[in-house]
Coordinates of C-alpha atoms in Angstrom, one line a residue:
Chain A
X417 CA -3.0 -12.3 27.5
X418 CA 0.7 -13.1 28.4
X419 CA 1.7 -10.4 25.9
X420 CA -0.5 -7.9 27.6
X421 CA 0.8 -8.9 31.0
X422 CA 4.4 -8.3 29.8
X423 CA 3.4 -4.9 28.4
X424 CA 1.8 -4.0 31.7
X425 CA 4.8 -5.1 33.7
X426 CA 7.1 -3.0 31.5
X427 CA 4.9 0.0 32.0
X428 CA 4.8 -0.5 35.8
X429 CA 8.6 -0.9 35.9
X430 CA 9.1 2.4 34.0
X431 CA 6.6 4.3 36.1
X432 CA 8.3 3.0 39.3
X433 CA 11.7 4.2 38.0
X434 CA 10.3 7.7 37.3
X435 CA 8.5 7.9 40.7
X436 CA 11.7 6.7 42.4
X437 CA 13.8 9.4 40.8
X438 CA 11.4 12.2 41.9
X439 CA 11.0 10.9 45.4
X440 CA 14.8 10.6 45.8
X441 CA 15.2 14.2 44.5
X442 CA 12.5 15.4 46.9
X443 CA 14.1 13.7 49.9
X444 CA 17.6 14.7 49.0
X445 CA 16.5 18.3 48.6
X446 CA 14.6 18.4 51.9
X447 CA 17.4 16.9 53.9
X448 CA 20.0 19.2 52.1
X449 CA 22.0 16.1 51.1
X450 CA 23.7 18.2 48.4
X451 CA 24.3 21.9 47.7
X452 CA 20.9 23.1 46.6
X453 CA 22.2 26.4 45.2
X454 CA 22.4 25.2 41.6
X455 CA 20.0 22.3 41.7
X456 CA 17.1 23.2 44.1
X457 CA 15.2 20.4 45.8
X458 CA 12.0 19.3 44.2
X459 CA 10.0 20.8 47.1
X460 CA 11.4 24.3 46.2
X461 CA 10.7 23.7 42.5
X462 CA 7.1 22.7 43.2
X463 CA 6.6 25.7 45.5
X464 CA 7.8 28.0 42.7
X465 CA 5.6 26.1 40.2
X466 CA 2.6 26.7 42.4
X467 CA 3.5 30.4 42.6
X468 CA 3.7 30.6 38.8
X469 CA 0.5 28.7 38.3
X470 CA -1.3 31.1 40.7
X471 CA 0.0 34.3 39.0
X472 CA -0.8 32.8 35.6
X473 CA 2.7 33.0 34.1
X474 CA 3.1 29.3 33.6
X475 CA -0.2 28.8 31.9
X476 CA 0.4 31.8 29.7
X477 CA 3.9 30.5 28.7
X478 CA 2.5 27.0 27.9
X479 CA -0.5 28.2 25.9
X480 CA 1.6 30.6 23.8
X481 CA 4.1 27.8 23.1
X482 CA 1.3 25.4 22.2
X483 CA -0.2 28.0 19.9
X484 CA 3.0 28.6 18.1
X485 CA 3.9 25.0 17.5
X486 CA 0.3 24.0 16.6
X487 CA 0.0 26.8 14.0
X488 CA 3.5 26.2 12.6
X489 CA 3.0 22.4 12.4
X490 CA -0.4 22.8 10.9
X491 CA 0.8 25.1 8.2
X492 CA 3.6 22.8 7.3
X493 CA 1.2 19.9 7.1
X494 CA -1.3 21.8 5.0
X495 CA 1.4 22.9 2.6
X496 CA 3.8 19.9 2.8
X497 CA 1.4 17.1 2.2
X498 CA -0.3 18.5 -1.0
X499 CA 3.1 19.5 -2.3
X500 CA 4.5 16.1 -1.6
X501 CA 1.6 14.5 -3.5
X502 CA 2.1 16.9 -6.4
X503 CA 5.8 16.1 -6.6
X504 CA 5.5 12.4 -5.9
X505 CA 2.4 11.6 -7.9
X506 CA 1.8 14.0 -10.7
X507 CA 5.2 14.6 -12.1
X508 CA 8.1 12.3 -11.1
X509 CA 10.3 14.0 -13.7
X510 CA 9.8 17.5 -12.2
X511 CA 10.3 15.9 -8.8
X512 CA 13.7 14.5 -9.8
X513 CA 14.6 18.0 -11.1
X514 CA 13.5 20.0 -8.1
X515 CA 14.4 17.5 -5.3
X516 CA 18.1 18.4 -5.1
X517 CA 17.3 22.1 -4.6
X518 CA 14.7 21.3 -2.0
X519 CA 17.2 19.0 -0.2
X520 CA 19.8 21.7 -0.1
X521 CA 17.2 24.3 1.2
X522 CA 16.2 21.9 3.9
X523 CA 19.8 21.4 5.0
X524 CA 20.3 25.1 5.7
X525 CA 20.7 25.2 9.5
X526 CA 17.5 26.6 10.9
X527 CA 19.2 28.4 13.8
X528 CA 21.1 30.5 11.3
X529 CA 17.8 31.5 9.7
X530 CA 16.3 32.8 12.9
X531 CA 17.8 36.3 12.4
X532 CA 16.6 36.3 8.8
X533 CA 13.1 35.5 9.8
X534 CA 13.2 38.2 12.5
X535 CA 14.3 40.7 9.7
X536 CA 11.5 39.5 7.5
X537 CA 8.7 39.2 10.0
X538 CA 9.8 41.2 12.9
X539 CA 10.1 39.9 16.5
X540 CA 6.4 39.0 16.8
X541 CA 4.6 35.8 16.3
X542 CA 5.2 35.8 12.5
X543 CA 8.9 35.1 12.7
X544 CA 8.5 32.3 15.2
X545 CA 5.7 30.5 13.3
X546 CA 7.5 31.2 10.1
X547 CA 10.7 29.5 11.2
X548 CA 8.8 26.5 12.6
X549 CA 6.9 26.2 9.3
X550 CA 10.1 26.5 7.3
X551 CA 11.8 23.8 9.2
X552 CA 8.9 21.4 9.4
X553 CA 7.6 21.7 5.8
X554 CA 10.6 19.8 4.5
X555 CA 10.3 16.6 6.5
X556 CA 6.6 16.5 5.9
X557 CA 7.0 17.0 2.2
X558 CA 9.8 14.5 1.7
X559 CA 8.0 11.8 3.7
X560 CA 4.9 12.4 1.6
X561 CA 6.9 12.2 -1.7
X562 CA 8.5 9.0 -0.5
X563 CA 5.2 7.6 0.7
X564 CA 3.6 8.3 -2.7
X565 CA 6.5 6.8 -4.6
X566 CA 6.3 3.7 -2.5
X567 CA 2.7 2.9 -3.2
X568 CA 2.5 -0.7 -4.6
X569 CA 1.7 -0.4 -8.3
X570 CA -0.4 -3.7 -7.9
X571 CA -2.8 -1.8 -5.6
X572 CA -3.2 1.0 -8.1
X573 CA -3.7 -1.6 -10.9
X574 CA -6.3 -3.4 -8.8
X575 CA -8.2 -0.2 -8.3
X576 CA -7.9 0.7 -12.0
X577 CA -9.1 -2.8 -13.1
X578 CA -12.3 -2.2 -11.1
X579 CA -12.9 0.9 -13.1
X580 CA -11.8 3.5 -10.6
X581 CA -11.1 6.9 -12.0
X582 CA -8.4 9.3 -11.1
X583 CA -10.3 11.1 -8.4
X584 CA -11.4 7.9 -6.7
X585 CA -7.8 6.6 -6.9
X586 CA -6.5 9.7 -5.3
X587 CA -8.9 9.8 -2.4
X588 CA -9.4 6.1 -1.8
X589 CA -6.1 4.7 -2.7
X590 CA -3.2 7.2 -2.8
X591 CA -4.2 9.0 0.4
X592 CA -4.5 6.0 2.7
X593 CA -1.8 4.1 0.9
X594 CA 0.8 6.7 1.8
X595 CA -0.7 7.5 5.3
X596 CA 1.9 5.5 7.3
X597 CA 5.0 7.1 5.9
X598 CA 3.3 10.5 5.9
X599 CA 2.5 10.1 9.6
X600 CA 6.1 9.1 10.3
X601 CA 7.1 12.4 8.6
X602 CA 4.7 14.4 10.7
X603 CA 5.9 12.8 13.8
X604 CA 9.6 13.5 13.2
X605 CA 8.6 17.1 12.1
X606 CA 6.8 17.5 15.4
X607 CA 9.7 16.6 17.6
X608 CA 12.0 18.7 15.4
X609 CA 9.5 21.6 15.7
X610 CA 9.6 21.3 19.4
X611 CA 13.4 21.9 19.4
X612 CA 13.1 24.8 16.9
X613 CA 10.3 26.4 18.9
X614 CA 12.3 26.5 22.1
X615 CA 15.4 28.0 20.5
X616 CA 13.3 30.5 18.6
X617 CA 11.7 31.6 21.9
X618 CA 15.1 32.3 23.4
X619 CA 15.9 34.9 20.7
X620 CA 13.8 38.0 20.8
X621 CA 10.7 36.6 22.6
X622 CA 8.8 37.9 25.6
X623 CA 6.7 34.8 26.2
X624 CA 6.7 31.0 25.9
X625 CA 8.5 28.2 27.6
X626 CA 11.8 28.9 25.9
X627 CA 11.6 32.4 27.1
X628 CA 10.8 31.2 30.7
X629 CA 13.9 29.1 30.8
X630 CA 16.3 31.7 29.5
X631 CA 14.8 34.6 31.3
X632 CA 15.1 32.6 34.6
X633 CA 18.7 31.9 33.8
X634 CA 19.3 35.6 33.0
X635 CA 17.8 36.7 36.3
X636 CA 19.4 33.9 38.2
X637 CA 16.1 32.5 39.4
X638 CA 17.1 28.9 39.7
X639 CA 13.9 27.4 41.0
X640 CA 12.0 29.0 38.1
X641 CA 14.6 27.7 35.7
X642 CA 13.8 24.2 36.9
X643 CA 10.1 24.8 36.7
X644 CA 10.7 25.7 33.0
X645 CA 12.8 22.6 32.4
X646 CA 10.1 20.3 33.9
X647 CA 7.3 22.1 32.0
X648 CA 9.2 21.7 28.7
X649 CA 9.7 18.0 29.5
X650 CA 6.0 17.5 30.3
X651 CA 4.9 19.5 27.3
X652 CA 7.1 17.4 25.0
X653 CA 5.7 14.2 26.5
X654 CA 2.1 15.3 26.1
X655 CA 2.7 16.6 22.6
X656 CA 4.2 13.3 21.4
X657 CA 1.4 11.3 23.2
X658 CA -1.3 13.4 21.4
X659 CA 0.3 12.8 18.0
X660 CA 0.7 9.1 18.7
X661 CA -3.0 8.9 19.7
X662 CA -4.0 10.6 16.5
X663 CA -2.0 8.1 14.5
X664 CA -3.6 5.2 16.3
X665 CA -7.0 6.6 15.6
X666 CA -6.4 7.3 11.9
X667 CA -4.2 4.2 11.0
X668 CA -6.3 1.3 12.3
X669 CA -4.8 -1.2 9.8
X670 CA -1.3 -2.7 9.5
X671 CA 0.9 -2.6 6.4
X672 CA 2.3 -5.8 5.2
X673 CA 5.6 -6.3 3.5
Chain B
X782 CA -18.1 -19.2 -32.8
X783 CA -17.6 -22.6 -31.3
X784 CA -19.9 -25.5 -31.2
X785 CA -20.8 -27.4 -28.0
X786 CA -22.6 -30.7 -28.0
X787 CA -25.4 -30.6 -25.4
X788 CA -26.7 -33.6 -23.5
X789 CA -29.4 -34.2 -26.1
X790 CA -26.8 -34.5 -28.8
X791 CA -27.8 -31.1 -30.4
X792 CA -25.1 -28.6 -31.2
X793 CA -25.6 -25.2 -29.6
X794 CA -23.8 -22.0 -30.6
X795 CA -21.6 -20.5 -28.0
X796 CA -20.2 -17.1 -28.7
X797 CA -16.6 -16.0 -28.2
X798 CA -16.3 -13.8 -25.2
X799 CA -12.7 -12.9 -25.8
X800 CA -11.0 -12.5 -29.2
X801 CA -7.4 -11.7 -29.7
X802 CA -6.3 -11.0 -33.2
X803 CA -2.7 -10.7 -34.4
X804 CA -1.5 -9.1 -31.2
X805 CA 2.1 -7.8 -31.1
X806 CA 4.0 -6.1 -28.3
X807 CA 7.4 -4.5 -28.4
X808 CA 9.2 -3.1 -25.4
X809 CA 12.0 -0.6 -25.4
X810 CA 15.2 -2.1 -24.1
X811 CA 18.0 -0.3 -22.4
X812 CA 21.4 -0.8 -24.0
X813 CA 24.9 0.2 -23.0
X814 CA 26.3 3.5 -24.2
X815 CA 27.0 3.8 -27.9
X816 CA 24.5 1.2 -28.9
X817 CA 21.0 2.0 -30.1
X818 CA 18.1 0.8 -28.1
X819 CA 16.6 -2.1 -29.9
X820 CA 12.9 -2.9 -29.4
X821 CA 12.4 -6.2 -27.6
X822 CA 9.7 -8.3 -29.1
X823 CA 7.6 -9.5 -26.1
X824 CA 4.6 -10.9 -28.0
X825 CA 4.3 -12.0 -31.6
X826 CA 1.1 -12.7 -33.6
X827 CA -0.9 -13.9 -30.7
X828 CA -4.3 -15.2 -31.8
X829 CA -6.8 -16.5 -29.3
X830 CA -10.5 -17.0 -28.9
X831 CA -12.1 -17.8 -25.5
X832 CA -15.7 -19.0 -25.5
X833 CA -18.3 -17.6 -23.1
X834 CA -18.2 -19.5 -19.9
X835 CA -15.0 -21.3 -20.8
X836 CA -12.0 -21.9 -18.4
X837 CA -8.8 -21.4 -20.4
X838 CA -5.3 -21.5 -18.9
X839 CA -2.2 -20.1 -20.4
X840 CA 1.0 -21.9 -19.4
X841 CA 4.6 -21.1 -20.2
X842 CA 8.0 -20.5 -18.7
X843 CA 8.9 -17.2 -16.9
X844 CA 9.4 -14.5 -19.4
X845 CA 7.2 -15.9 -22.1
X846 CA 4.8 -13.0 -21.9
X847 CA 1.8 -14.8 -20.4
X848 CA 1.2 -12.3 -17.7
X849 CA 1.7 -9.4 -20.1
X850 CA -0.9 -10.9 -22.3
X851 CA -3.3 -11.1 -19.4
X852 CA -2.6 -7.4 -18.5
X853 CA -3.3 -6.4 -22.1
X854 CA -6.7 -8.3 -21.8
X855 CA -7.2 -6.3 -18.5
X856 CA -6.5 -3.1 -20.3
X857 CA -3.7 -2.3 -17.9
X858 CA -0.9 -2.8 -20.4
X859 CA -0.5 -1.3 -23.8
X860 CA -0.2 -3.3 -27.0
X861 CA 1.8 -2.4 -30.1
X862 CA -0.6 -3.7 -32.7
X863 CA -3.5 -6.1 -33.1
X864 CA -7.0 -6.3 -31.7
X865 CA -8.4 -7.3 -28.4
X866 CA -12.2 -7.7 -28.2
X867 CA -14.1 -8.6 -25.1
X868 CA -17.8 -9.0 -25.3
X869 CA -18.4 -6.9 -28.4
X870 CA -16.1 -4.0 -27.4
X871 CA -12.5 -3.2 -28.3
X872 CA -10.3 -3.1 -25.2
X873 CA -8.9 0.4 -24.6
X874 CA -8.4 0.4 -20.9
X875 CA -9.7 -1.3 -17.8
X876 CA -13.5 -1.6 -17.3
X877 CA -15.9 -3.4 -15.1
X878 CA -16.7 -6.1 -17.6
X879 CA -13.4 -7.7 -16.5
X880 CA -12.0 -8.6 -13.1
X881 CA -8.3 -9.2 -12.4
X882 CA -6.9 -11.3 -9.6
X883 CA -3.2 -11.0 -9.0
X884 CA -0.6 -13.2 -7.4
X885 CA 0.1 -10.7 -4.6
X886 CA -3.6 -10.3 -3.8
X887 CA -3.4 -6.5 -3.9
X888 CA -6.1 -6.1 -1.2
X889 CA -6.3 -2.6 0.2
X890 CA -4.8 -2.9 3.7
X891 CA -6.6 0.1 5.1
X892 CA -10.1 -1.3 4.2
X893 CA -11.9 -3.9 6.2
X894 CA -12.7 -7.2 4.3
X895 CA -16.2 -6.1 3.4
X896 CA -15.1 -2.7 2.3
X897 CA -12.5 -4.3 0.1
X898 CA -15.2 -6.4 -1.6
X899 CA -17.4 -3.3 -1.9
X900 CA -14.8 -1.3 -3.8
X901 CA -16.0 -2.1 -7.3
X902 CA -19.6 -1.5 -6.3
X903 CA -18.7 1.9 -5.0
X904 CA -17.2 2.7 -8.4
X905 CA -20.3 1.4 -10.0
X906 CA -22.5 3.7 -7.8
X907 CA -24.5 0.9 -6.1
X908 CA -26.3 2.3 -3.1
X909 CA -24.8 1.6 0.3
X910 CA -27.3 -0.9 1.6
X911 CA -27.3 -3.0 -1.6
X912 CA -23.5 -2.8 -1.6
X913 CA -23.4 -4.4 1.8
X914 CA -25.7 -7.2 0.8
X915 CA -23.9 -8.0 -2.4
X916 CA -20.5 -7.9 -0.7
X917 CA -21.8 -10.1 2.0
X918 CA -23.1 -12.7 -0.4
X919 CA -19.7 -12.9 -2.1
X920 CA -17.9 -13.2 1.2
X921 CA -20.3 -16.1 1.9
X922 CA -19.6 -17.6 -1.5
X923 CA -15.9 -17.8 -0.9
X924 CA -16.5 -19.3 2.5
X925 CA -15.3 -16.4 4.7
X926 CA -18.4 -15.4 6.6
X927 CA -17.5 -13.9 9.9
X928 CA -14.4 -12.1 8.6
X929 CA -16.3 -9.0 7.2
X930 CA -14.8 -6.6 9.7
X931 CA -11.3 -8.0 9.8
X932 CA -8.4 -6.3 8.0
X933 CA -6.3 -8.0 5.4
X934 CA -3.3 -8.3 7.7
X935 CA -5.4 -10.6 9.9
X936 CA -5.9 -13.2 7.1
X937 CA -3.7 -16.0 5.8
X938 CA -2.5 -16.0 2.2
X939 CA -5.2 -18.4 1.0
X940 CA -7.9 -16.3 2.7
X941 CA -6.7 -13.1 1.2
X942 CA -6.8 -14.6 -2.3
X943 CA -10.4 -15.8 -1.7
X944 CA -11.3 -12.2 -0.7
X945 CA -9.5 -11.0 -3.9
X946 CA -11.7 -13.3 -5.8
X947 CA -14.8 -12.1 -4.0
X948 CA -13.8 -8.5 -4.7
X949 CA -13.4 -9.2 -8.4
X950 CA -16.7 -11.1 -8.6
X951 CA -18.8 -8.6 -6.6
X952 CA -19.3 -6.0 -9.4
X953 CA -20.3 -8.8 -11.7
X954 CA -17.8 -8.8 -14.5
X955 CA -18.2 -11.2 -17.5
X956 CA -14.6 -12.2 -17.5
X957 CA -12.1 -13.1 -14.7
X958 CA -8.5 -12.7 -15.4
X959 CA -6.2 -14.6 -13.0
X960 CA -2.5 -14.0 -12.9
X961 CA -0.8 -16.9 -11.1
X962 CA -3.2 -16.4 -8.2
X963 CA -2.2 -19.5 -6.2
X964 CA 1.6 -19.3 -6.7
X965 CA 2.2 -17.9 -3.2
X966 CA 0.1 -20.4 -1.1
X967 CA 1.2 -23.8 0.2
X968 CA 0.4 -27.0 -1.7
X969 CA -2.6 -28.2 0.5
X970 CA -4.2 -24.8 0.4
X971 CA -3.7 -24.6 -3.3
X972 CA -5.4 -27.9 -3.9
X973 CA -8.3 -26.8 -1.8
X974 CA -8.5 -23.4 -3.6
X975 CA -8.6 -25.2 -7.0
X976 CA -11.8 -27.1 -6.1
X977 CA -13.2 -23.9 -4.5
X978 CA -12.5 -21.9 -7.7
X979 CA -14.1 -24.6 -9.9
X980 CA -17.1 -24.5 -7.6
X981 CA -17.4 -20.7 -7.9
X982 CA -16.9 -20.9 -11.6
X983 CA -19.7 -23.4 -12.0
X984 CA -22.0 -21.2 -9.9
X985 CA -21.2 -17.9 -11.5
X986 CA -20.6 -19.0 -15.2
X987 CA -17.8 -16.5 -15.7
X988 CA -15.3 -16.8 -18.5
X989 CA -11.9 -17.4 -16.9
X990 CA -8.4 -16.8 -18.3
X991 CA -6.0 -18.3 -15.9
X992 CA -2.2 -17.7 -16.2
X993 CA 0.1 -20.1 -14.5
X994 CA 3.5 -21.8 -14.8
X995 CA 2.1 -25.0 -13.2
X996 CA 1.1 -27.7 -15.7
X997 CA -0.8 -29.6 -13.1
X998 CA -2.8 -26.6 -12.1
X999 CA -3.6 -25.7 -15.8
X1000 CA -4.7 -29.2 -16.7
X1001 CA -6.7 -29.7 -13.5
X1002 CA -8.7 -26.5 -13.9
X1003 CA -9.1 -25.9 -17.6
X1004 CA -11.3 -26.7 -20.6
X1005 CA -8.4 -25.8 -22.7
X1006 CA -4.7 -25.0 -22.1
X1007 CA -2.8 -22.6 -24.3
X1008 CA 0.9 -23.3 -24.3
X1009 CA 3.2 -20.3 -24.7
X1010 CA 6.8 -20.3 -25.7
X1011 CA 9.2 -17.4 -25.2
X1012 CA 11.5 -15.3 -27.3
X1013 CA 9.2 -13.8 -28.6
X1014 CA 6.1 -14.9 -26.8
X1015 CA 3.7 -16.9 -29.0
X1016 CA 1.0 -19.4 -28.4
X1017 CA 2.4 -22.6 -29.6
X1018 CA -0.6 -24.8 -29.3
X1019 CA -3.9 -25.0 -27.5
X1020 CA -4.7 -28.4 -25.9
X1021 CA -8.3 -29.5 -25.3
X1022 CA -8.5 -31.1 -21.8
X1023 CA -11.3 -33.7 -22.2
X1024 CA -11.6 -34.6 -18.6
X1025 CA -15.0 -35.0 -16.9
X1026 CA -16.5 -32.4 -14.6
X1027 CA -17.0 -31.8 -11.7
X1028 CA -13.4 -32.5 -10.9
X1029 CA -11.9 -33.4 -7.6
X1030 CA -8.3 -33.6 -6.4
X1031 CA -8.1 -37.3 -6.8
X1032 CA -8.4 -36.8 -10.6
X1033 CA -4.7 -35.9 -10.5
X1034 CA -3.8 -39.5 -9.9
X1035 CA -5.7 -40.9 -12.9
X1036 CA -4.1 -42.0 -16.2
X1037 CA -6.1 -39.6 -18.3
X1038 CA -4.9 -36.7 -16.2
X1039 CA -1.3 -38.0 -16.7
X1040 CA -1.9 -38.2 -20.4
X1041 CA -2.8 -34.5 -20.7
X1042 CA -0.1 -33.4 -18.3
X1043 CA 2.5 -35.3 -20.4
X1044 CA 1.2 -33.7 -23.6
X1045 CA 1.5 -30.1 -22.2
X1046 CA 4.9 -30.9 -20.7
X1047 CA 6.2 -32.2 -24.0
X1048 CA 5.0 -29.0 -25.7
X1049 CA 7.0 -27.0 -23.2
X1050 CA 10.1 -29.1 -23.3
X1051 CA 11.1 -29.3 -27.0
X1052 CA 14.8 -28.6 -27.2
X1053 CA 14.9 -25.4 -29.2
X1054 CA 12.3 -23.8 -27.1
X1055 CA 14.2 -24.7 -23.9
X1056 CA 17.3 -23.0 -25.3
X1057 CA 15.3 -19.9 -26.2
X1058 CA 13.7 -19.9 -22.7
X1059 CA 17.1 -20.0 -21.0
X1060 CA 18.3 -17.3 -23.3
X1061 CA 15.3 -15.2 -22.6
X1062 CA 15.4 -15.7 -18.9
X1063 CA 19.1 -14.9 -18.4
X1064 CA 20.4 -12.6 -21.0
X1065 CA 17.8 -10.0 -21.7
X1066 CA 17.2 -7.0 -19.7
X1067 CA 13.6 -6.2 -20.2
X1068 CA 12.6 -2.7 -19.3
X1069 CA 9.0 -2.8 -18.3
X1070 CA 7.2 0.2 -19.5
X1071 CA 6.6 2.2 -16.3
X1072 CA 2.8 2.5 -15.9
X1073 CA 2.1 6.1 -15.5
X1074 CA 1.1 6.8 -12.0
X1075 CA -2.6 7.7 -12.2
X1076 CA -2.9 10.2 -9.4

């Protein structure tokens, strides 16, 4: 109970800090306590946000960004996890051979690849999801390889000793045994993907939150710029929360050292 | 075949559940550059017969190959030559006629306690409802009723080992192979688990091979104690432990117990063996054959 009280208290304190920040911003803006030309007051920002909600621009930007990252991340999970199991579980020798190449490929700065993907897939959705997939598939795959390699041999032996065959061992032992590191990989991929998404949307895009921010900047629409910044922050917060919730739902146990 | 004198004074035939004949095991060792890899002899000419329903312990210093011998019995480790027969069948791999219990418990952390115990039954193809009932009865047997829906991380070391025992018993193997199962629990818990294990053994009539480095533990639990010496691992002698059953912890303070303990201790202490043990423990780099990942 005391532990719970402590957690609750910490939560309340952090919420109070956030509320205090926004209230201070609002009041300072309304009273023009600073030059609101470059940083508009919160009231102005909210008014602009309401305008963008009413004309549907904000919702459209958010939904297209969500669509891109969800598709990109899903593809990288669907490809990265099986590939990680193949390399980590079936053929450790081949994994040792191919890993340096994959490591180097993953180190190619993704921003330099944006033009390449535009050349390959055009300026449409393909290039954006392609770049997100390319950047995210590596952390997912490496985390999976590591997770598979770290499975306690005693646990595999226990399953084998009870007569479990390869299929049962794969689905009932290897999949859950590597779940924690795999999820860690997906989580870091997701936050990385968020960065890549926004920068991809600033180059040759006509929609999305990244486009909203940079287009506002280009048109010197400062309140709209701030709506974009706040929307990105909120989007990132919700996105992480959803992944953490999924993790809590799937991994109900605790690993022991 | 061994003979057992029953209460009426008649002799009854008891068949051998486990037979090990001329078992040898060589490991590859890694040497420095320029030198050839010499095979390391881990087990030499091991011969052993364990009777049905018998409790046999294997004691020996670290590195004598006692755990390796147990893993060969389990079918989890390869052998170089010789024969291992369990029941009437040659051992070629793991099978549900044997259950293994390891020092590190090896429970599946993502499964609840009852799902852990059900694992072997799932492999066996037992229907769900029956599986639940059987698993429940073995959880009750090891005295952990009420913990069915907990996860392994919520249990103490001693509890986890009891669940590991329940898990190995649930699919009804003929033989239990135990690899230093109580080495990681505290002294009081261990003493309690000893009596508990003897209780379970008397109820289930399993044949048990129990590997340990503790002489006390081996003498207290066993019908016979096989003493192993290292470099290469061989069975030096098998000591009959003629102590009455059922046994309780206070047996450890008796003179007869002391007699058997001294006997096993002396077998382990002879000077030449000690020198070999130290050599084996310190100077050899044994490369365990990596078990192929079975995924």
